[in-house]
Coordinates of C-alpha atoms and ligand atoms in Angstrom, one line a residue:
X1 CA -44.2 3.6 -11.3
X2 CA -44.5 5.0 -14.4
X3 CA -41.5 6.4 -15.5
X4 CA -37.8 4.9 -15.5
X5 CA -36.5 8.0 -14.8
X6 CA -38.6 8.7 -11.6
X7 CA -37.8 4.8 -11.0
X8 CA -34.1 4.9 -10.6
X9 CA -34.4 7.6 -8.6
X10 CA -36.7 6.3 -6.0
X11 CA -34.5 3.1 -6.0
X12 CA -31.0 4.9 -5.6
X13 CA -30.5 3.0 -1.9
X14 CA -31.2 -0.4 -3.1
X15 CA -29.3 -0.1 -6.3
X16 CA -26.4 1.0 -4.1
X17 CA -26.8 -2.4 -2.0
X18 CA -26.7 -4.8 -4.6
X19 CA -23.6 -2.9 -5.9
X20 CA -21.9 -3.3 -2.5
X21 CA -22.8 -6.9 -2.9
X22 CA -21.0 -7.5 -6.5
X23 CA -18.1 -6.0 -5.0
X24 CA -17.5 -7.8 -2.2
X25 CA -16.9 -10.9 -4.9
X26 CA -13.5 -11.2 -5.4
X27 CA -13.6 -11.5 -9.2
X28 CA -9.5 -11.4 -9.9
X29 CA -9.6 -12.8 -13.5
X30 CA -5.7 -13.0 -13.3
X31 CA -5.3 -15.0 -10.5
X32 CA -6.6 -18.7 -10.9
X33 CA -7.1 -19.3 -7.1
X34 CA -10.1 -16.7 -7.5
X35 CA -11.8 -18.8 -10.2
X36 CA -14.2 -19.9 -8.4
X37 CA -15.3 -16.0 -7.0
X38 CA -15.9 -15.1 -10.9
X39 CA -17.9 -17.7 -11.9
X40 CA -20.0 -17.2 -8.5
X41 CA -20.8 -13.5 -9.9
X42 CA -21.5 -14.6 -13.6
X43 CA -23.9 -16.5 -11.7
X44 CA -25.1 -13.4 -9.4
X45 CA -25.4 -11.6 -12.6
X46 CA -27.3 -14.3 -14.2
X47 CA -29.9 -14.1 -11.3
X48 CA -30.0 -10.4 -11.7
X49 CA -30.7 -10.0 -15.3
X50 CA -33.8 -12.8 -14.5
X51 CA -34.7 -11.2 -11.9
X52 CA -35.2 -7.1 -13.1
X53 CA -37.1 -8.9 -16.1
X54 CA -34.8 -9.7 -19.1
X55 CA -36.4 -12.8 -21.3
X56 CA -33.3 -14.9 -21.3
X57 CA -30.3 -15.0 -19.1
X58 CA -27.2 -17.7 -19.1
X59 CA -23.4 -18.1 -18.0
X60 CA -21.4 -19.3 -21.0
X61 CA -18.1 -21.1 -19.6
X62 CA -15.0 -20.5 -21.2
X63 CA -12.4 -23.0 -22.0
X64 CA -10.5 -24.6 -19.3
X65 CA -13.5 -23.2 -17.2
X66 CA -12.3 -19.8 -17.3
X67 CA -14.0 -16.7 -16.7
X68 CA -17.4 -16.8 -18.0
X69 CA -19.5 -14.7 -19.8
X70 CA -22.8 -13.9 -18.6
X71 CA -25.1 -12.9 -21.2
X72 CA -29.1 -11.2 -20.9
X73 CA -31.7 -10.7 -23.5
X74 CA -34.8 -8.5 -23.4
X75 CA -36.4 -9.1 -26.8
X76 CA -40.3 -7.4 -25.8
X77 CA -39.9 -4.4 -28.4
X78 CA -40.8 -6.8 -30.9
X79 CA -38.4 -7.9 -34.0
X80 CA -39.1 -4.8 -36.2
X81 CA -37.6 -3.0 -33.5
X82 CA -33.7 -2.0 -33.0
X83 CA -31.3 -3.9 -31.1
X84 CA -28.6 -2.2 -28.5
X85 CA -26.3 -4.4 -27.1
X86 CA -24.5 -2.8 -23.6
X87 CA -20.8 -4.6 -23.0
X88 CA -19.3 -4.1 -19.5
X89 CA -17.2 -6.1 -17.5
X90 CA -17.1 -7.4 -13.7
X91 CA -13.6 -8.6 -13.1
X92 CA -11.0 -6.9 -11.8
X93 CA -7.5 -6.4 -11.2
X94 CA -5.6 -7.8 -8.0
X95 CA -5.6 -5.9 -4.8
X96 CA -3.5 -6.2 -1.3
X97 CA -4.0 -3.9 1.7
X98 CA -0.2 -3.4 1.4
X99 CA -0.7 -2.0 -2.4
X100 CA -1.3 1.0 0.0
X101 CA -5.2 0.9 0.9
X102 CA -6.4 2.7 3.3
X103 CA -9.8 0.2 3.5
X104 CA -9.9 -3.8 3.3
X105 CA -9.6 -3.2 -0.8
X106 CA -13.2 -6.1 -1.3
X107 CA -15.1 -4.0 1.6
X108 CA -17.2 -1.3 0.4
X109 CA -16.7 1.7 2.4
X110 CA -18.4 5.1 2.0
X111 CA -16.9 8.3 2.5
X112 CA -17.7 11.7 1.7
X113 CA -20.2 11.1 -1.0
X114 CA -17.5 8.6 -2.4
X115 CA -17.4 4.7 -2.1
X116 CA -13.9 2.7 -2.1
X117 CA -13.3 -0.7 -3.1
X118 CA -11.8 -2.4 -5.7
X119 CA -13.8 -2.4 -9.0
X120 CA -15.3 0.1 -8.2
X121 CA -14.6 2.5 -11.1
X122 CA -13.3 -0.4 -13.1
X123 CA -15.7 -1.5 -13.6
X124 CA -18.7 -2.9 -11.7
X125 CA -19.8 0.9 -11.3
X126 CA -20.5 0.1 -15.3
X127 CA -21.9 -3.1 -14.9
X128 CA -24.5 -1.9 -12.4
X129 CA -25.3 1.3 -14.0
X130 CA -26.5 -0.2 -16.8
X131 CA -28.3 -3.1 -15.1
X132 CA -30.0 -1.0 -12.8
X133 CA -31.1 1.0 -16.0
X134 CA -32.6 -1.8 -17.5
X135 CA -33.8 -3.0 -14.6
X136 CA -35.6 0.7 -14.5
X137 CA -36.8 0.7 -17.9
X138 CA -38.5 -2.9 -17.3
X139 CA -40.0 -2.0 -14.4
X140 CA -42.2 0.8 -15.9
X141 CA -45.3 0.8 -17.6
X142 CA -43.9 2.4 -20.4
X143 CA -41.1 -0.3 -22.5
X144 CA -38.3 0.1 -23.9
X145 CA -38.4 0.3 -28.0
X146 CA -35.6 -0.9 -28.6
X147 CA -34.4 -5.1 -27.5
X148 CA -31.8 -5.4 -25.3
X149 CA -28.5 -7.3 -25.0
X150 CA -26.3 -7.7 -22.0
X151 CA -22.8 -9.0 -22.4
X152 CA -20.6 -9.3 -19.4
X153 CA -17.7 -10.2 -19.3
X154 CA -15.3 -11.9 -16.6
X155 CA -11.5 -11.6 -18.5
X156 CA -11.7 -8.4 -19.8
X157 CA -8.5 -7.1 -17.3
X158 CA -6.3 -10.7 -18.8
X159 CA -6.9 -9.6 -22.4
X160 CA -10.0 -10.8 -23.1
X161 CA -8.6 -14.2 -25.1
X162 CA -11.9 -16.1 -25.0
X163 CA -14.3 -13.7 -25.9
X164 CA -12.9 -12.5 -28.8
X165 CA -13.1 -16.4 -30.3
X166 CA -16.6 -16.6 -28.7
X167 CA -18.0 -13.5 -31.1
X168 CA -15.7 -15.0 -33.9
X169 CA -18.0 -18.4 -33.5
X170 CA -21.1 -17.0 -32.3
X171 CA -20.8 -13.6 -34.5
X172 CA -24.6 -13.7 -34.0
X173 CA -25.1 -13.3 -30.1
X174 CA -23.4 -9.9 -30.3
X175 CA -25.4 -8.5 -33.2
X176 CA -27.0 -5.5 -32.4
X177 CA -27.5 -2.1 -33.9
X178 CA -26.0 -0.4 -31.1
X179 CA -23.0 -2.2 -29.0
X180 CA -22.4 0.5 -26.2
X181 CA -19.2 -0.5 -24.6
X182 CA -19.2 1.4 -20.9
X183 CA -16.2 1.6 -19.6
X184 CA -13.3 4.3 -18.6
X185 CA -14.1 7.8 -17.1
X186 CA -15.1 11.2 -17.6
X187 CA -13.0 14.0 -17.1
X188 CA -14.4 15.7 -13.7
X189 CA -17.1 14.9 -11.4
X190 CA -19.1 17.4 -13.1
X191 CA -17.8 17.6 -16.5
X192 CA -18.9 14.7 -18.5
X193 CA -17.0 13.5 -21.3
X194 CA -17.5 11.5 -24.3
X195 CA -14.9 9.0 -25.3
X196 CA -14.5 8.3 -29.1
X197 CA -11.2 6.4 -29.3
X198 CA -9.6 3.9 -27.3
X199 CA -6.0 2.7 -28.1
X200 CA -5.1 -0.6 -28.6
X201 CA -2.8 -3.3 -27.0
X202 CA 0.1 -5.3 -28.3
X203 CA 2.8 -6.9 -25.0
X204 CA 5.5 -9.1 -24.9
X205 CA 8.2 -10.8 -22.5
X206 CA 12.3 -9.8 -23.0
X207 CA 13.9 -12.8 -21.2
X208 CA 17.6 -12.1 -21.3
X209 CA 20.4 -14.7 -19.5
X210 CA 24.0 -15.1 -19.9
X211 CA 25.8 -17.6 -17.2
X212 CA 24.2 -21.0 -16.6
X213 CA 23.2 -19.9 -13.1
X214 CA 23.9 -17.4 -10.5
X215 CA 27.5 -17.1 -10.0
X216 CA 30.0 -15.1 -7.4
X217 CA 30.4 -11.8 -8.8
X218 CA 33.8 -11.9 -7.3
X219 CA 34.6 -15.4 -9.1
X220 CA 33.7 -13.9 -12.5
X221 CA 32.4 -10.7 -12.1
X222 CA 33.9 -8.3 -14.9
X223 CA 34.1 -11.7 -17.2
X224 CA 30.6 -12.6 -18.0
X225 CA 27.9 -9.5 -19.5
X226 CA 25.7 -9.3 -16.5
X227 CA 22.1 -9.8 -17.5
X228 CA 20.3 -7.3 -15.9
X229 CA 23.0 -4.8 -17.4
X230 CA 22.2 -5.9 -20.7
X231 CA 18.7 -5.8 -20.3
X232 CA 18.6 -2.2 -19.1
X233 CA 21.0 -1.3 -22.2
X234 CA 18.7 -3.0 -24.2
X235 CA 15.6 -0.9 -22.7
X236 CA 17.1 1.9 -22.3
X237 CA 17.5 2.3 -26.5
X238 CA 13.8 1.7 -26.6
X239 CA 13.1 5.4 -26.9
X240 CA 15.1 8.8 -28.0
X241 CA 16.4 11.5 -25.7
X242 CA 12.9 13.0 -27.2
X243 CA 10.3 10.6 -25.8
X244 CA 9.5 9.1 -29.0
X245 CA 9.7 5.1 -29.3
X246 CA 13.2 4.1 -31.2
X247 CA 11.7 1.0 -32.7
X248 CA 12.2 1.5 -36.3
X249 CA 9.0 1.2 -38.5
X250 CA 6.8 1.3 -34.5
X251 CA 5.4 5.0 -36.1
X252 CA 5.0 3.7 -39.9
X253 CA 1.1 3.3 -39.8
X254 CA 0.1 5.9 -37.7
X255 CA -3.0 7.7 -38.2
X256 CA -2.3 11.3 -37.6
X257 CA -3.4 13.7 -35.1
X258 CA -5.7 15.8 -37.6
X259 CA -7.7 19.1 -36.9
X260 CA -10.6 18.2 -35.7
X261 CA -8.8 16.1 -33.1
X262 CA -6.9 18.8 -32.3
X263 CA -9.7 21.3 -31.9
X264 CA -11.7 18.4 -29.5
X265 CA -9.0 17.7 -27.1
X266 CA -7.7 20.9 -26.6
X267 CA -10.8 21.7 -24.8
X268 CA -10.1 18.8 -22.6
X269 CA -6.4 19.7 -22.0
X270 CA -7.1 21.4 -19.0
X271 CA -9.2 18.8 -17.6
X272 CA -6.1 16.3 -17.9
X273 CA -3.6 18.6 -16.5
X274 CA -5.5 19.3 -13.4
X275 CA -6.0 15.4 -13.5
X276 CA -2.4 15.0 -14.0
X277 CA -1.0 16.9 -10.9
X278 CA -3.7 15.2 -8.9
X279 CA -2.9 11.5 -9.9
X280 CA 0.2 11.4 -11.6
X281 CA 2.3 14.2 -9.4
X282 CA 5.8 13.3 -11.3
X283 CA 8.2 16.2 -11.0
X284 CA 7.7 17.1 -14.3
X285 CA 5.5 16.1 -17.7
X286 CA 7.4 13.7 -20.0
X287 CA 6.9 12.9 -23.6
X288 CA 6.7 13.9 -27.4
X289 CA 7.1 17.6 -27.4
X290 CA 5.0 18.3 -30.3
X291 CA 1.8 16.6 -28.5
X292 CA -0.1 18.0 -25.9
X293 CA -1.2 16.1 -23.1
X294 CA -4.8 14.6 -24.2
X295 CA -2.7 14.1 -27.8
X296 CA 0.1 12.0 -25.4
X297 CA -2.9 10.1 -24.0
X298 CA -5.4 9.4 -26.2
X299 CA -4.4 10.0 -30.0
X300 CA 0.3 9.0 -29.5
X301 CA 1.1 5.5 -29.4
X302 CA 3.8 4.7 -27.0
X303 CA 5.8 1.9 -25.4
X304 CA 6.4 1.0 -21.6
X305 CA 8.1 -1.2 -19.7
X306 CA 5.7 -2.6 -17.1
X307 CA 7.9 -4.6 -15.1
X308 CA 11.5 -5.7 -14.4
X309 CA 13.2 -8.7 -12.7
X310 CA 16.2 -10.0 -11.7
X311 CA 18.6 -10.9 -9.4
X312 CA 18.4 -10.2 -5.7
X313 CA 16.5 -7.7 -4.0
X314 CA 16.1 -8.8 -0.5
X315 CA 17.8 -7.8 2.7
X316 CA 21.1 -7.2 3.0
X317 CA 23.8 -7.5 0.6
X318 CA 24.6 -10.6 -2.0
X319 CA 27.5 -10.5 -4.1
X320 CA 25.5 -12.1 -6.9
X321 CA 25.9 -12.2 -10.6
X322 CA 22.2 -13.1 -11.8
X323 CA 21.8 -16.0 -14.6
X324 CA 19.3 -13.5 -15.9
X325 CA 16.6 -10.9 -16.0
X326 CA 13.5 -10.2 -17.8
X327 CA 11.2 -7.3 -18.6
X328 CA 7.5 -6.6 -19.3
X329 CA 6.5 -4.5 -22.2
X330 CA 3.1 -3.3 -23.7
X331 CA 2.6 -1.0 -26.7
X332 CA -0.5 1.2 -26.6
X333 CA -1.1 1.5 -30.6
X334 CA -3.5 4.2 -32.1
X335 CA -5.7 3.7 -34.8
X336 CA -3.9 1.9 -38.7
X337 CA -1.8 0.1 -36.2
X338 CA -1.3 -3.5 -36.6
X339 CA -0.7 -5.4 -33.2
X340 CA 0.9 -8.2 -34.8
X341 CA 3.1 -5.9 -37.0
X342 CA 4.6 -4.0 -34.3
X343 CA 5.0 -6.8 -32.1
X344 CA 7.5 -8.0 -34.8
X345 CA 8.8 -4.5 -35.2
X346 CA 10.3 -4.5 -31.4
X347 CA 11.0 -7.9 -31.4
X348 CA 13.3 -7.3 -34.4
X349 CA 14.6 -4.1 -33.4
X350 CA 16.0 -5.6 -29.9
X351 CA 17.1 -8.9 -32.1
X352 CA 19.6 -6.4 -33.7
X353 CA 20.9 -4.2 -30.7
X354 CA 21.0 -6.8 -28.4
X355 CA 24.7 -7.8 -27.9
X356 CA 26.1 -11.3 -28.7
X357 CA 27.5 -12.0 -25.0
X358 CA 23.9 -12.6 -23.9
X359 CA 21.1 -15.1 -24.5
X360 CA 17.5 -13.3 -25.7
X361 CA 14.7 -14.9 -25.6
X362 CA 10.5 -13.6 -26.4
X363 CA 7.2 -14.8 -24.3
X364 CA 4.3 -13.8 -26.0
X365 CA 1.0 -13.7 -23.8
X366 CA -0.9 -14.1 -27.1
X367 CA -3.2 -10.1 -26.2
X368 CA -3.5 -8.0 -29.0
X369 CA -6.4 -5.1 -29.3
X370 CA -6.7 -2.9 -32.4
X371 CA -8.0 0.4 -31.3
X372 CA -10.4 2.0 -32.3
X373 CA -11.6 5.9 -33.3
X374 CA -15.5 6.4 -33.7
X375 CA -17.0 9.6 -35.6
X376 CA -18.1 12.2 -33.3
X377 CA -20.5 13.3 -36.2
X378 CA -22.5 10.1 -36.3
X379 CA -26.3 9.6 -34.6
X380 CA -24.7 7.0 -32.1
X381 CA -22.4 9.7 -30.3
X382 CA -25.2 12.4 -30.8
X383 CA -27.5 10.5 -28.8
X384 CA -24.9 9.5 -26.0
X385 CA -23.9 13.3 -25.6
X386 CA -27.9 13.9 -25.4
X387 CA -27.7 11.3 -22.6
X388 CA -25.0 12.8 -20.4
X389 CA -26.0 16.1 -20.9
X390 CA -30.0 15.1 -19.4
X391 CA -28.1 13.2 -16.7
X392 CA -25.1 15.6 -15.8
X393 CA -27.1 19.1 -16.7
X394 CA -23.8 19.6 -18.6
X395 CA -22.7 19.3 -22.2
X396 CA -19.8 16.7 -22.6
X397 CA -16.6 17.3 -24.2
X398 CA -14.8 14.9 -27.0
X399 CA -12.5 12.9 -25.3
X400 CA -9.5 9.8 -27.1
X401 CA -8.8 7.2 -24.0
X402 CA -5.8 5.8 -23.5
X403 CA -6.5 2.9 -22.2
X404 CA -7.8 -0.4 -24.2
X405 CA -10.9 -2.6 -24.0
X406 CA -10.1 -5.5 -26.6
X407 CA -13.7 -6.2 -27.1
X408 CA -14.6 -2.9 -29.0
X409 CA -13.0 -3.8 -32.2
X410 CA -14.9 -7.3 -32.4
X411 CA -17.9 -5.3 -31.4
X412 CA -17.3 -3.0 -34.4
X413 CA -17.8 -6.2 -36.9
X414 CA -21.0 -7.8 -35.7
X415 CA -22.4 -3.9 -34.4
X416 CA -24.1 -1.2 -36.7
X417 CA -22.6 1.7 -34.3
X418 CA -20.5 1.6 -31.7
X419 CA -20.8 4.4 -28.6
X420 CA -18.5 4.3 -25.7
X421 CA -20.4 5.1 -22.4
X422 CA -17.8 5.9 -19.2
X423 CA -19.2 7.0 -15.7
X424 CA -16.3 6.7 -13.6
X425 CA -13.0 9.1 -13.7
X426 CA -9.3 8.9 -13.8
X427 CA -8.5 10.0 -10.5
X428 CA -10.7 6.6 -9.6
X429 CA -7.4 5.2 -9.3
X430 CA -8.7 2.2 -11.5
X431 CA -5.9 -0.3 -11.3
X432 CA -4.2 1.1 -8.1
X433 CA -5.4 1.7 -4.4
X434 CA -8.0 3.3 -2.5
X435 CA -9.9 2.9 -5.9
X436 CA -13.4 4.8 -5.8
X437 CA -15.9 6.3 -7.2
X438 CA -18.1 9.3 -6.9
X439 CA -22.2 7.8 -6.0
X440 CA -23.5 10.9 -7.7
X441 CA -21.6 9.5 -10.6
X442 CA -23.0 6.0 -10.2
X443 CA -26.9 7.8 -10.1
X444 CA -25.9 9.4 -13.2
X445 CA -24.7 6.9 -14.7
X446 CA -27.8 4.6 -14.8
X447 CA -30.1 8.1 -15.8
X448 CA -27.4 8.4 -18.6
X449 CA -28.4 5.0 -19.7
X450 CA -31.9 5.3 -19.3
X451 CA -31.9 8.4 -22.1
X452 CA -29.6 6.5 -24.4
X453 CA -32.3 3.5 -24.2
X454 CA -34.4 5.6 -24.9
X455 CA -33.1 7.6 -27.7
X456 CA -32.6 4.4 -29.8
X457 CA -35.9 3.4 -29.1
X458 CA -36.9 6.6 -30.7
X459 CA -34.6 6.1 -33.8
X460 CA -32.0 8.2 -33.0
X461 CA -29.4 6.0 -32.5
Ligands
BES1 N1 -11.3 0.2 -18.0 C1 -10.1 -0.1 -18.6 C2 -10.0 0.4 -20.0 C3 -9.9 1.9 -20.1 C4 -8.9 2.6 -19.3 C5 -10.7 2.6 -20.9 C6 -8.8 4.0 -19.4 C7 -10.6 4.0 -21.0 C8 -9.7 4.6 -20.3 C9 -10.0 -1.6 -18.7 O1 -10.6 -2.3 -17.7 C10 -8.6 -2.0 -18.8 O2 -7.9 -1.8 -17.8 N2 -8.2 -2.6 -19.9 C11 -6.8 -3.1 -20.0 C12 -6.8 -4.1 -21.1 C13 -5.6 -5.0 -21.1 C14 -5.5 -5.8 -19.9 C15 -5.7 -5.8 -22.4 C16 -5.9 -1.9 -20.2 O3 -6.3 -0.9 -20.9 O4 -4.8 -2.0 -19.7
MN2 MN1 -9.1 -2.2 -16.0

């Protein structure tokens, strides 16, 4: 076989296999009892880049033994040659049958031309896209021009701590000319999209507490600020009756919407909203009125509370007054945006609304991503567009994600360009259940990457 093109195509049903096999492994990066499941698929991984023909593979362990990194190297285009680096990652979030799925959530099951499990949109559908497009491309006669470098990561979805100190130590492992960071989703099964900014991630704890412990809210109720009362005052002057975030200096470094991001998303805008009343459903939109929805998204920083606790919530009635509460909170930031700075902006603004009858208190989980905006203009994104077009038979539209992956910034530093590659789609129902994908998207996906290998090769990264 001549041709990684023809290749890929003649090995769709295998490549599907070995797909179902990576996502059967339970790789939960947040949950310490699935250590063990992560570290066996850095090693599956390992034994997969060997095995379609890369020079070097290994599984770098993180400290404490956490969630390795399994790295691949194909260096046969010879050192004159460019170097493209492809970042993915193969953990994923949690999943329960009683989150709501309608499958065992670690069996693949195939459906109507889709397949369910979880991670598979986010993001194994990634990992083996691009595998299976190497694999391709060293499989043919003809070779790649450019060398290639793997990077896979297994912390990516509990902030991606370790790798970010690994590139900081070993800046030289990630160099490359190219990083392409695959990950996130197009806009339609058949309408490609091209993603050129990703926001980034700042989060923090609110612990709030009042009484030394739980106390008879007959005894002293109406006598003591109840602490889940004061942390849903204290949340609820988070944001205006407008939407926007009510943390002073929270907007004071953001980059603004400008025309040409304008002119770019409004072409997706109708992409999102069909999007939106498919996923989302809410009885109405919410948010800043002067931003349309892909502005909202992709381009508007915002502030959410992720999770709340306290007291008692189980059967029956308990006349309860709590000892305390807490809350979850993440910032997506946009690009100019300093984490660290806007951590310190919320933490002071609830310092000074937060009354004096309570006890505050701030966890800090130590995640912080800068985002990132890349220029639509440059040869990197020309050549990815060039990809999804040959693979999709569609031109793709410019597209700011929402969501963060905290590597890309790093990658920006030890990279020439950066491109972001995404095969999957929203209404994947990354994160939540009956999580899918398309398999047309998945066979696209690796001819996608096939044509981007190629297009650096030919210099036109
Ligand atoms: N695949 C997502 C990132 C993503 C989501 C990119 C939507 C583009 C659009 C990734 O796996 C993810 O979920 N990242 C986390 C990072 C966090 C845990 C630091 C996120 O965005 O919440
Ligand atoms: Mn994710």
């Amino acid at each position: 076989m001549n041709n990684p093109y023809q290749y890929a195509k003649s090995n769709q049903q295998r490549f599907l296999d070995e797909y179902q096999e990576l996502l059967r492994i339970r790789t939960i990066s947040t949950q310490p009892q699935h250590a063990k499941d992560v570290a066996r698929a850095a090693e599956w991984l390992k034994a997969m880049m060997l095995r379609i023909g890369m020079d070097r593979a290994e599984v770098i362990l993180m400290p404490e033994g956490r969630c390795p990194l399994a790295l691949g190297e194909w260096n046969g285009a010879g050192e004159d040659a460019p170097t493209i680096l492809i970042y993915c990652h193969y953990d994923v979030q949690p999943a329960e049958v009683a989150d709501g799925w309608d499958t065992e959530p670690f069996e693949p099951t195939i459906k109507d031309g889709r397949l369910f499990c979880r991670g598979a949109v986010d993001s194994k559908l990634h990992v083996m896209s691009n595998l299976k497009a190497v694999e391709s491309w060293l499989a043919s006669e003809e070779k790649p021009k450019v060398n290639i470098k793997v990077v896979l990561e297994g912390e990516e979805e509990s902030g991606s701590e370790n790798i970010n100190a690994f590139i900081a130590a070993h800046p030289e492992r990630l160099a490359a000319d190219i990083a392409m960071i695959s990950d996130g989703a197009i806009l339609a099964p058949d309408q490609p999209s091209l993603t050129y900014g990703l926001r980034g991630i700042t989060a923090l704890e609110l612990h709030v507490s009042a009484p030394v412990s739980d106390l008879h809210s007959g005894h002293w109720g109406g006598s003591v600020h109840n602490p889940i009362q004061a942390l849903s005052e204290i949340l609820a002057q988070l944001h205006d009756e407008n939407g926007a975030v009510s943390v002073p200096g929270f907007y004071d470094d953001v980059a603004a919407v400008t025309a040409q991001d304008r002119a770019l998303l409004e072409k997706v805008e109708p992409y999102l909203q069909a999007e939106w009343d498919d996923v989302v459903s809410a009885p109405a939109l919410w948010g800043e009125a002067a931003y349309n929805l892909p502005e909202r998204l992709g381009a508007r920083p915002t502030l959410e509370i992720n999770g709340i606790h306290g007291g008692y919530t189980g059967d029956g009635m308990k006349t309860v007054l709590p000892a305390r509460a807490f809350a979850k909170i993440t910032c997506r930031l946009v690009p100019r945006q300093d984490p660290e700075r806007v951590l310190n902006c919320v933490v002071e603004h609830i310092k000074r609304i937060a009354p004096n009858t309570v006890n505050i208190d701030f966890k800090f989980g130590g995640m912080g991503a800068e985002a990132v905006l890349l220029d639509v203009a440059g040869l990197a994104l020309k050549s990815a567009a060039e990809a999804y077009t040959y693979a999709w038979g569609v031109e793709p539209v410019f597209e700011r994600a929402g969501g963060s992956v905290p590597i890309t910034f790093e990658c920006m530093k030890v990279a020439g360009d950066v491109v972001i590659m995404s095969y999957g789609l929203k209404s994947g129902r990354a994160h939540g259940p009956n999580e899918n994908i398309y398999l047309q998207n998945f066979y696209n996906g690796i001819q996608a990457t096939i044509k981007f290998i190629d297009l650096v090769g030919e210099g036109r990264g």
